[in-house]
PDB file of C-alpha atoms in Angstrom:
ATOM      1  CA  UNK A1086      40.973 -11.530  30.807  1.00  0.00           C
ATOM      2  CA  UNK A1087      38.050  -9.642  32.425  1.00  0.00           C
ATOM      3  CA  UNK A1088      38.746 -11.500  35.656  1.00  0.00           C
ATOM      4  CA  UNK A1089      38.749 -14.981  34.122  1.00  0.00           C
ATOM      5  CA  UNK A1090      41.332 -17.366  32.674  1.00  0.00           C
ATOM      6  CA  UNK A1091      42.007 -16.316  29.094  1.00  0.00           C
ATOM      7  CA  UNK A1092      40.231 -18.630  26.654  1.00  0.00           C
ATOM      8  CA  UNK A1093      41.739 -20.337  23.629  1.00  0.00           C
ATOM      9  CA  UNK A1094      40.236 -17.954  21.070  1.00  0.00           C
ATOM     10  CA  UNK A1095      42.057 -15.104  22.759  1.00  0.00           C
ATOM     11  CA  UNK A1096      45.382 -16.898  23.121  1.00  0.00           C
ATOM     12  CA  UNK A1097      45.323 -19.420  25.993  1.00  0.00           C
ATOM     13  CA  UNK A1098      47.652 -20.308  27.650  1.00  0.00           C
ATOM     14  CA  UNK A1099      49.669 -17.110  27.153  1.00  0.00           C
ATOM     15  CA  UNK A1100      49.369 -13.995  25.040  1.00  0.00           C
ATOM     16  CA  UNK A1101      51.624 -10.978  24.724  1.00  0.00           C
ATOM     17  CA  UNK A1102      49.679  -7.706  24.825  1.00  0.00           C
ATOM     18  CA  UNK A1103      51.596  -4.829  23.257  1.00  0.00           C
ATOM     19  CA  UNK A1104      50.019  -1.480  24.237  1.00  0.00           C
ATOM     20  CA  UNK A1105      49.764   1.279  21.663  1.00  0.00           C
ATOM     21  CA  UNK A1106      50.436  -1.143  18.801  1.00  0.00           C
ATOM     22  CA  UNK A1107      47.988  -2.789  16.381  1.00  0.00           C
ATOM     23  CA  UNK A1108      46.408  -5.992  17.666  1.00  0.00           C
ATOM     24  CA  UNK A1109      48.219  -8.139  15.066  1.00  0.00           C
ATOM     25  CA  UNK A1110      51.397  -7.687  17.140  1.00  0.00           C
ATOM     26  CA  UNK A1111      49.787  -9.009  20.338  1.00  0.00           C
ATOM     27  CA  UNK A1112      50.782 -12.591  19.618  1.00  0.00           C
ATOM     28  CA  UNK A1113      48.401 -15.438  20.542  1.00  0.00           C
ATOM     29  CA  UNK A1114      49.310 -18.939  21.763  1.00  0.00           C
ATOM     30  CA  UNK A1115      52.794 -17.895  22.774  1.00  0.00           C
ATOM     31  CA  UNK A1116      55.210 -20.722  23.620  1.00  0.00           C
ATOM     32  CA  UNK A1117      58.611 -19.042  23.289  1.00  0.00           C
ATOM     33  CA  UNK A1118      60.298 -15.661  22.890  1.00  0.00           C
ATOM     34  CA  UNK A1119      63.406 -15.174  20.741  1.00  0.00           C
ATOM     35  CA  UNK A1120      65.541 -12.032  21.027  1.00  0.00           C
ATOM     36  CA  UNK A1121      66.950 -11.317  17.553  1.00  0.00           C
ATOM     37  CA  UNK A1122      68.897  -8.446  15.996  1.00  0.00           C
ATOM     38  CA  UNK A1123      66.926  -8.212  12.773  1.00  0.00           C
ATOM     39  CA  UNK A1124      63.230  -7.688  12.113  1.00  0.00           C
ATOM     40  CA  UNK A1125      61.107 -10.816  12.254  1.00  0.00           C
ATOM     41  CA  UNK A1126      60.747 -12.374   8.804  1.00  0.00           C
ATOM     42  CA  UNK A1127      57.422 -14.051   9.536  1.00  0.00           C
ATOM     43  CA  UNK A1128      54.469 -13.725   7.143  1.00  0.00           C
ATOM     44  CA  UNK A1129      52.435 -11.289   9.239  1.00  0.00           C
ATOM     45  CA  UNK A1130      55.386  -8.929   9.585  1.00  0.00           C
ATOM     46  CA  UNK A1131      56.550  -9.077   5.982  1.00  0.00           C
ATOM     47  CA  UNK A1132      53.494  -9.728   3.823  1.00  0.00           C
ATOM     48  CA  UNK A1133      50.529  -8.414   5.769  1.00  0.00           C
ATOM     49  CA  UNK A1134      49.484  -5.353   7.824  1.00  0.00           C
ATOM     50  CA  UNK A1135      51.366  -2.799   5.752  1.00  0.00           C
ATOM     51  CA  UNK A1136      50.031   0.531   4.463  1.00  0.00           C
ATOM     52  CA  UNK A1137      50.263   1.158   0.715  1.00  0.00           C
ATOM     53  CA  UNK A1138      49.272   4.199  -1.382  1.00  0.00           C
ATOM     54  CA  UNK A1139      46.155   4.111  -3.609  1.00  0.00           C
ATOM     55  CA  UNK A1140      48.309   3.444  -6.694  1.00  0.00           C
ATOM     56  CA  UNK A1141      49.242  -0.022  -5.429  1.00  0.00           C
ATOM     57  CA  UNK A1142      47.095  -3.017  -6.326  1.00  0.00           C
ATOM     58  CA  UNK A1143      47.532  -6.798  -6.176  1.00  0.00           C
ATOM     59  CA  UNK A1144      49.272  -6.774  -9.565  1.00  0.00           C
ATOM     60  CA  UNK A1145      52.066  -4.334  -8.715  1.00  0.00           C
ATOM     61  CA  UNK A1146      52.450  -4.744  -4.956  1.00  0.00           C
ATOM     62  CA  UNK A1147      56.007  -4.966  -3.606  1.00  0.00           C
ATOM     63  CA  UNK A1148      55.843  -5.854   0.067  1.00  0.00           C
ATOM     64  CA  UNK A1149      59.486  -4.951   0.713  1.00  0.00           C
ATOM     65  CA  UNK A1150      58.868  -1.247  -0.029  1.00  0.00           C
ATOM     66  CA  UNK A1151      56.896  -0.676   3.192  1.00  0.00           C
ATOM     67  CA  UNK A1152      57.615  -1.187   6.859  1.00  0.00           C
ATOM     68  CA  UNK A1153      55.220  -3.259   8.977  1.00  0.00           C
ATOM     69  CA  UNK A1154      52.481  -1.251  10.648  1.00  0.00           C
ATOM     70  CA  UNK A1155      53.125  -0.895  14.369  1.00  0.00           C
ATOM     71  CA  UNK A1156      51.568   2.100  16.153  1.00  0.00           C
ATOM     72  CA  UNK A1157      47.878   2.540  15.551  1.00  0.00           C
ATOM     73  CA  UNK A1158      46.562   5.985  14.667  1.00  0.00           C
ATOM     74  CA  UNK A1159      44.252   8.105  16.785  1.00  0.00           C
ATOM     75  CA  UNK A1160      40.693   6.829  16.851  1.00  0.00           C
ATOM     76  CA  UNK A1161      37.423   7.075  18.751  1.00  0.00           C
ATOM     77  CA  UNK A1162      34.076   5.303  18.870  1.00  0.00           C
ATOM     78  CA  UNK A1163      30.623   6.088  20.230  1.00  0.00           C
ATOM     79  CA  UNK A1164      29.324   3.305  22.454  1.00  0.00           C
ATOM     80  CA  UNK A1165      25.998   4.585  23.830  1.00  0.00           C
ATOM     81  CA  UNK A1166      24.085   4.787  20.548  1.00  0.00           C
ATOM     82  CA  UNK A1167      23.833   2.733  17.359  1.00  0.00           C
ATOM     83  CA  UNK A1168      22.742   3.367  13.798  1.00  0.00           C
ATOM     84  CA  UNK A1169      18.946   3.624  13.348  1.00  0.00           C
ATOM     85  CA  UNK A1170      18.356   3.994  17.101  1.00  0.00           C
ATOM     86  CA  UNK A1171      15.166   5.882  17.926  1.00  0.00           C
ATOM     87  CA  UNK A1172      15.474   8.108  20.987  1.00  0.00           C
ATOM     88  CA  UNK A1173      13.168  10.474  22.851  1.00  0.00           C
ATOM     89  CA  UNK A1174      13.157  14.091  21.787  1.00  0.00           C
ATOM     90  CA  UNK A1175      15.483  16.248  23.869  1.00  0.00           C
ATOM     91  CA  UNK A1176      18.902  15.624  25.321  1.00  0.00           C
ATOM     92  CA  UNK A1177      20.905  12.412  24.984  1.00  0.00           C
ATOM     93  CA  UNK A1178      24.150  11.198  26.522  1.00  0.00           C
ATOM     94  CA  UNK A1179      26.828  10.491  23.917  1.00  0.00           C
ATOM     95  CA  UNK A1180      29.752   8.512  25.295  1.00  0.00           C
ATOM     96  CA  UNK A1181      32.546   6.264  24.109  1.00  0.00           C
ATOM     97  CA  UNK A1182      36.306   5.847  24.056  1.00  0.00           C
ATOM     98  CA  UNK A1183      39.324   7.333  22.305  1.00  0.00           C
ATOM     99  CA  UNK A1184      42.883   6.051  22.061  1.00  0.00           C
ATOM    100  CA  UNK A1185      46.087   6.657  20.145  1.00  0.00           C
ATOM    101  CA  UNK A1186      49.244   4.619  19.638  1.00  0.00           C
ATOM    102  CA  UNK A1187      52.825   5.194  20.637  1.00  0.00           C
ATOM    103  CA  UNK A1188      51.994   6.420  24.125  1.00  0.00           C
ATOM    104  CA  UNK A1189      50.253   9.551  22.840  1.00  0.00           C
ATOM    105  CA  UNK A1190      47.451  10.867  25.029  1.00  0.00           C
ATOM    106  CA  UNK A1191      44.089  12.181  23.856  1.00  0.00           C
ATOM    107  CA  UNK A1192      44.082  15.969  23.738  1.00  0.00           C
ATOM    108  CA  UNK A1193      40.473  16.402  22.657  1.00  0.00           C
ATOM    109  CA  UNK A1194      37.325  14.582  21.548  1.00  0.00           C
ATOM    110  CA  UNK A1195      34.816  16.560  19.501  1.00  0.00           C
ATOM    111  CA  UNK A1196      31.155  15.604  19.089  1.00  0.00           C
ATOM    112  CA  UNK A1197      28.780  16.788  16.373  1.00  0.00           C
ATOM    113  CA  UNK A1198      25.040  16.164  16.094  1.00  0.00           C
ATOM    114  CA  UNK A1199      24.723  17.644  12.593  1.00  0.00           C
ATOM    115  CA  UNK A1200      27.143  15.508  10.618  1.00  0.00           C
ATOM    116  CA  UNK A1201      30.220  17.614  11.329  1.00  0.00           C
ATOM    117  CA  UNK A1202      28.938  21.126  10.640  1.00  0.00           C
ATOM    118  CA  UNK A1203      29.278  22.232  14.277  1.00  0.00           C
ATOM    119  CA  UNK A1204      31.176  20.677  17.180  1.00  0.00           C
ATOM    120  CA  UNK A1205      31.153  20.458  20.981  1.00  0.00           C
ATOM    121  CA  UNK A1206      34.118  19.288  23.016  1.00  0.00           C
ATOM    122  CA  UNK A1207      33.373  16.225  25.136  1.00  0.00           C
ATOM    123  CA  UNK A1208      34.477  15.647  28.722  1.00  0.00           C
ATOM    124  CA  UNK A1209      37.422  13.207  28.944  1.00  0.00           C
ATOM    125  CA  UNK A1210      38.317  10.972  31.859  1.00  0.00           C
ATOM    126  CA  UNK A1211      40.051   7.760  32.891  1.00  0.00           C
ATOM    127  CA  UNK A1212      39.700   7.630  36.675  1.00  0.00           C
ATOM    128  CA  UNK A1213      36.958   8.928  38.943  1.00  0.00           C
ATOM    129  CA  UNK A1214      37.686  12.328  40.512  1.00  0.00           C
ATOM    130  CA  UNK A1215      41.075  12.585  38.752  1.00  0.00           C
ATOM    131  CA  UNK A1216      41.244  15.260  36.020  1.00  0.00           C
ATOM    132  CA  UNK A1217      42.515  13.822  32.758  1.00  0.00           C
ATOM    133  CA  UNK A1218      45.493  15.598  31.172  1.00  0.00           C
ATOM    134  CA  UNK A1219      46.803  14.083  27.928  1.00  0.00           C
ATOM    135  CA  UNK A1220      50.450  14.299  29.022  1.00  0.00           C
ATOM    136  CA  UNK A1221      49.859  14.263  32.768  1.00  0.00           C
ATOM    137  CA  UNK A1222      51.789  12.037  35.147  1.00  0.00           C
ATOM    138  CA  UNK A1223      48.572  10.496  36.491  1.00  0.00           C
ATOM    139  CA  UNK A1224      47.152   9.728  33.045  1.00  0.00           C
ATOM    140  CA  UNK A1225      47.628   6.333  31.425  1.00  0.00           C
ATOM    141  CA  UNK A1226      48.964   6.876  27.904  1.00  0.00           C
ATOM    142  CA  UNK A1227      48.412   3.240  26.976  1.00  0.00           C
ATOM    143  CA  UNK A1228      44.747   2.939  27.906  1.00  0.00           C
ATOM    144  CA  UNK A1229      41.426   4.109  26.528  1.00  0.00           C
ATOM    145  CA  UNK A1230      40.317   7.610  27.379  1.00  0.00           C
ATOM    146  CA  UNK A1231      36.577   7.730  28.000  1.00  0.00           C
ATOM    147  CA  UNK A1232      34.482  10.651  26.813  1.00  0.00           C
ATOM    148  CA  UNK A1233      30.939  11.885  27.237  1.00  0.00           C
ATOM    149  CA  UNK A1234      28.706  14.804  26.350  1.00  0.00           C
ATOM    150  CA  UNK A1235      24.981  15.421  26.865  1.00  0.00           C
ATOM    151  CA  UNK A1236      23.531  17.273  23.893  1.00  0.00           C
ATOM    152  CA  UNK A1237      20.217  18.267  22.339  1.00  0.00           C
ATOM    153  CA  UNK A1238      19.486  15.867  19.503  1.00  0.00           C
ATOM    154  CA  UNK A1239      17.831  17.369  16.421  1.00  0.00           C
ATOM    155  CA  UNK A1240      15.466  15.390  14.162  1.00  0.00           C
ATOM    156  CA  UNK A1241      17.227  12.774  12.025  1.00  0.00           C
ATOM    157  CA  UNK A1242      20.568  13.535  13.631  1.00  0.00           C
ATOM    158  CA  UNK A1243      23.909  12.342  12.365  1.00  0.00           C
ATOM    159  CA  UNK A1244      26.149  12.085  15.413  1.00  0.00           C
ATOM    160  CA  UNK A1245      29.887  12.159  14.791  1.00  0.00           C
ATOM    161  CA  UNK A1246      32.928  11.696  17.049  1.00  0.00           C
ATOM    162  CA  UNK A1247      36.525  12.570  16.223  1.00  0.00           C
ATOM    163  CA  UNK A1248      39.590  12.564  18.446  1.00  0.00           C
ATOM    164  CA  UNK A1249      42.826  14.555  18.490  1.00  0.00           C
ATOM    165  CA  UNK A1250      45.927  13.163  20.185  1.00  0.00           C
ATOM    166  CA  UNK A1251      48.741  14.960  22.024  1.00  0.00           C
ATOM    167  CA  UNK A1252      50.783  15.199  18.801  1.00  0.00           C
ATOM    168  CA  UNK A1253      47.865  16.998  17.080  1.00  0.00           C
ATOM    169  CA  UNK A1254      47.034  13.984  14.916  1.00  0.00           C
ATOM    170  CA  UNK A1255      43.337  14.117  13.960  1.00  0.00           C
ATOM    171  CA  UNK A1256      41.018  11.367  12.799  1.00  0.00           C
ATOM    172  CA  UNK A1257      40.415  11.623   9.048  1.00  0.00           C
ATOM    173  CA  UNK A1258      36.915  12.537   7.953  1.00  0.00           C
ATOM    174  CA  UNK A1259      36.287   9.809   5.373  1.00  0.00           C
ATOM    175  CA  UNK A1260      37.514   6.294   4.683  1.00  0.00           C
ATOM    176  CA  UNK A1261      38.261   7.410   1.112  1.00  0.00           C
ATOM    177  CA  UNK A1262      41.008   9.655   2.503  1.00  0.00           C
ATOM    178  CA  UNK A1263      42.912   6.698   3.952  1.00  0.00           C
ATOM    179  CA  UNK A1264      41.946   3.921   1.548  1.00  0.00           C
ATOM    180  CA  UNK A1265      44.660   1.295   1.126  1.00  0.00           C
ATOM    181  CA  UNK A1266      44.957  -2.095  -0.538  1.00  0.00           C
ATOM    182  CA  UNK A1267      44.725  -4.124   2.644  1.00  0.00           C
ATOM    183  CA  UNK A1268      41.901  -2.022   4.039  1.00  0.00           C
ATOM    184  CA  UNK A1269      43.610  -1.692   7.418  1.00  0.00           C
ATOM    185  CA  UNK A1270      43.340   1.079  10.003  1.00  0.00           C
ATOM    186  CA  UNK A1271      40.077   2.640   8.945  1.00  0.00           C
ATOM    187  CA  UNK A1272      39.978   5.235  11.702  1.00  0.00           C
ATOM    188  CA  UNK A1273      37.697   7.741   9.976  1.00  0.00           C
ATOM    189  CA  UNK A1274      35.073   9.647  11.942  1.00  0.00           C
ATOM    190  CA  UNK A1275      32.585   7.407  13.722  1.00  0.00           C
ATOM    191  CA  UNK A1276      29.126   8.326  12.406  1.00  0.00           C
ATOM    192  CA  UNK A1277      25.743   7.269  13.759  1.00  0.00           C
ATOM    193  CA  UNK A1278      22.397   8.196  12.199  1.00  0.00           C
ATOM    194  CA  UNK A1279      19.444   8.231  14.584  1.00  0.00           C
ATOM    195  CA  UNK A1280      15.872   9.470  14.758  1.00  0.00           C
ATOM    196  CA  UNK A1281      13.930  10.926  17.635  1.00  0.00           C
ATOM    197  CA  UNK A1282      10.448   9.789  18.545  1.00  0.00           C
ATOM    198  CA  UNK A1283       8.733  12.962  17.309  1.00  0.00           C
ATOM    199  CA  UNK A1284       9.952  12.279  13.747  1.00  0.00           C
ATOM    200  CA  UNK A1285       8.841   8.655  13.881  1.00  0.00           C
ATOM    201  CA  UNK A1286       5.389   9.625  15.167  1.00  0.00           C
ATOM    202  CA  UNK A1287       4.876  12.191  12.406  1.00  0.00           C
ATOM    203  CA  UNK A1288       5.993   9.745   9.706  1.00  0.00           C
ATOM    204  CA  UNK A1289       3.318   7.224  10.823  1.00  0.00           C
ATOM    205  CA  UNK A1290       0.465   9.736  10.608  1.00  0.00           C
TER     206      UNK A1290
END
């Protein structure tokens, strides 16, 4: 992993990595593989990592009514900035990654600097000097798609990223829209609140 022998915390001596599927299915500390006709009856397949509606709580849950979660939904994250960062007034590079499950490519990543009121489409790429096309033969459907945009940052900006995959699935705006009992797969818009130096200087006067 990252050019080194995988360590124990990440599954040494052997780990199965299942692309496009939630990390709970990428089994650690693998010592055998069994090919079976029926779905695995293990705890993490049958009584964990399942999506339930908001009406379900720990008193009325019935695990058998839902299938195990497999594909992960479309998601994106900003990696160049963090909450409460203070940046110089002017333009800033906003970059990160987007990915979707099931072999679906990333059709678009939108960036907002005003909390989602207006949007700019980010540049997407995977390989240098190779145009990224969400369903293109040279694009890797099972890997992150990187994105970037250089934008003017207003005072007290709220920067937001949201991705759209090749099946037109869109990241939900708020965690409340996808709340579930287990709290899994919170893929709502990634939001970062920052200040620029001009605002900080004025506030200290």
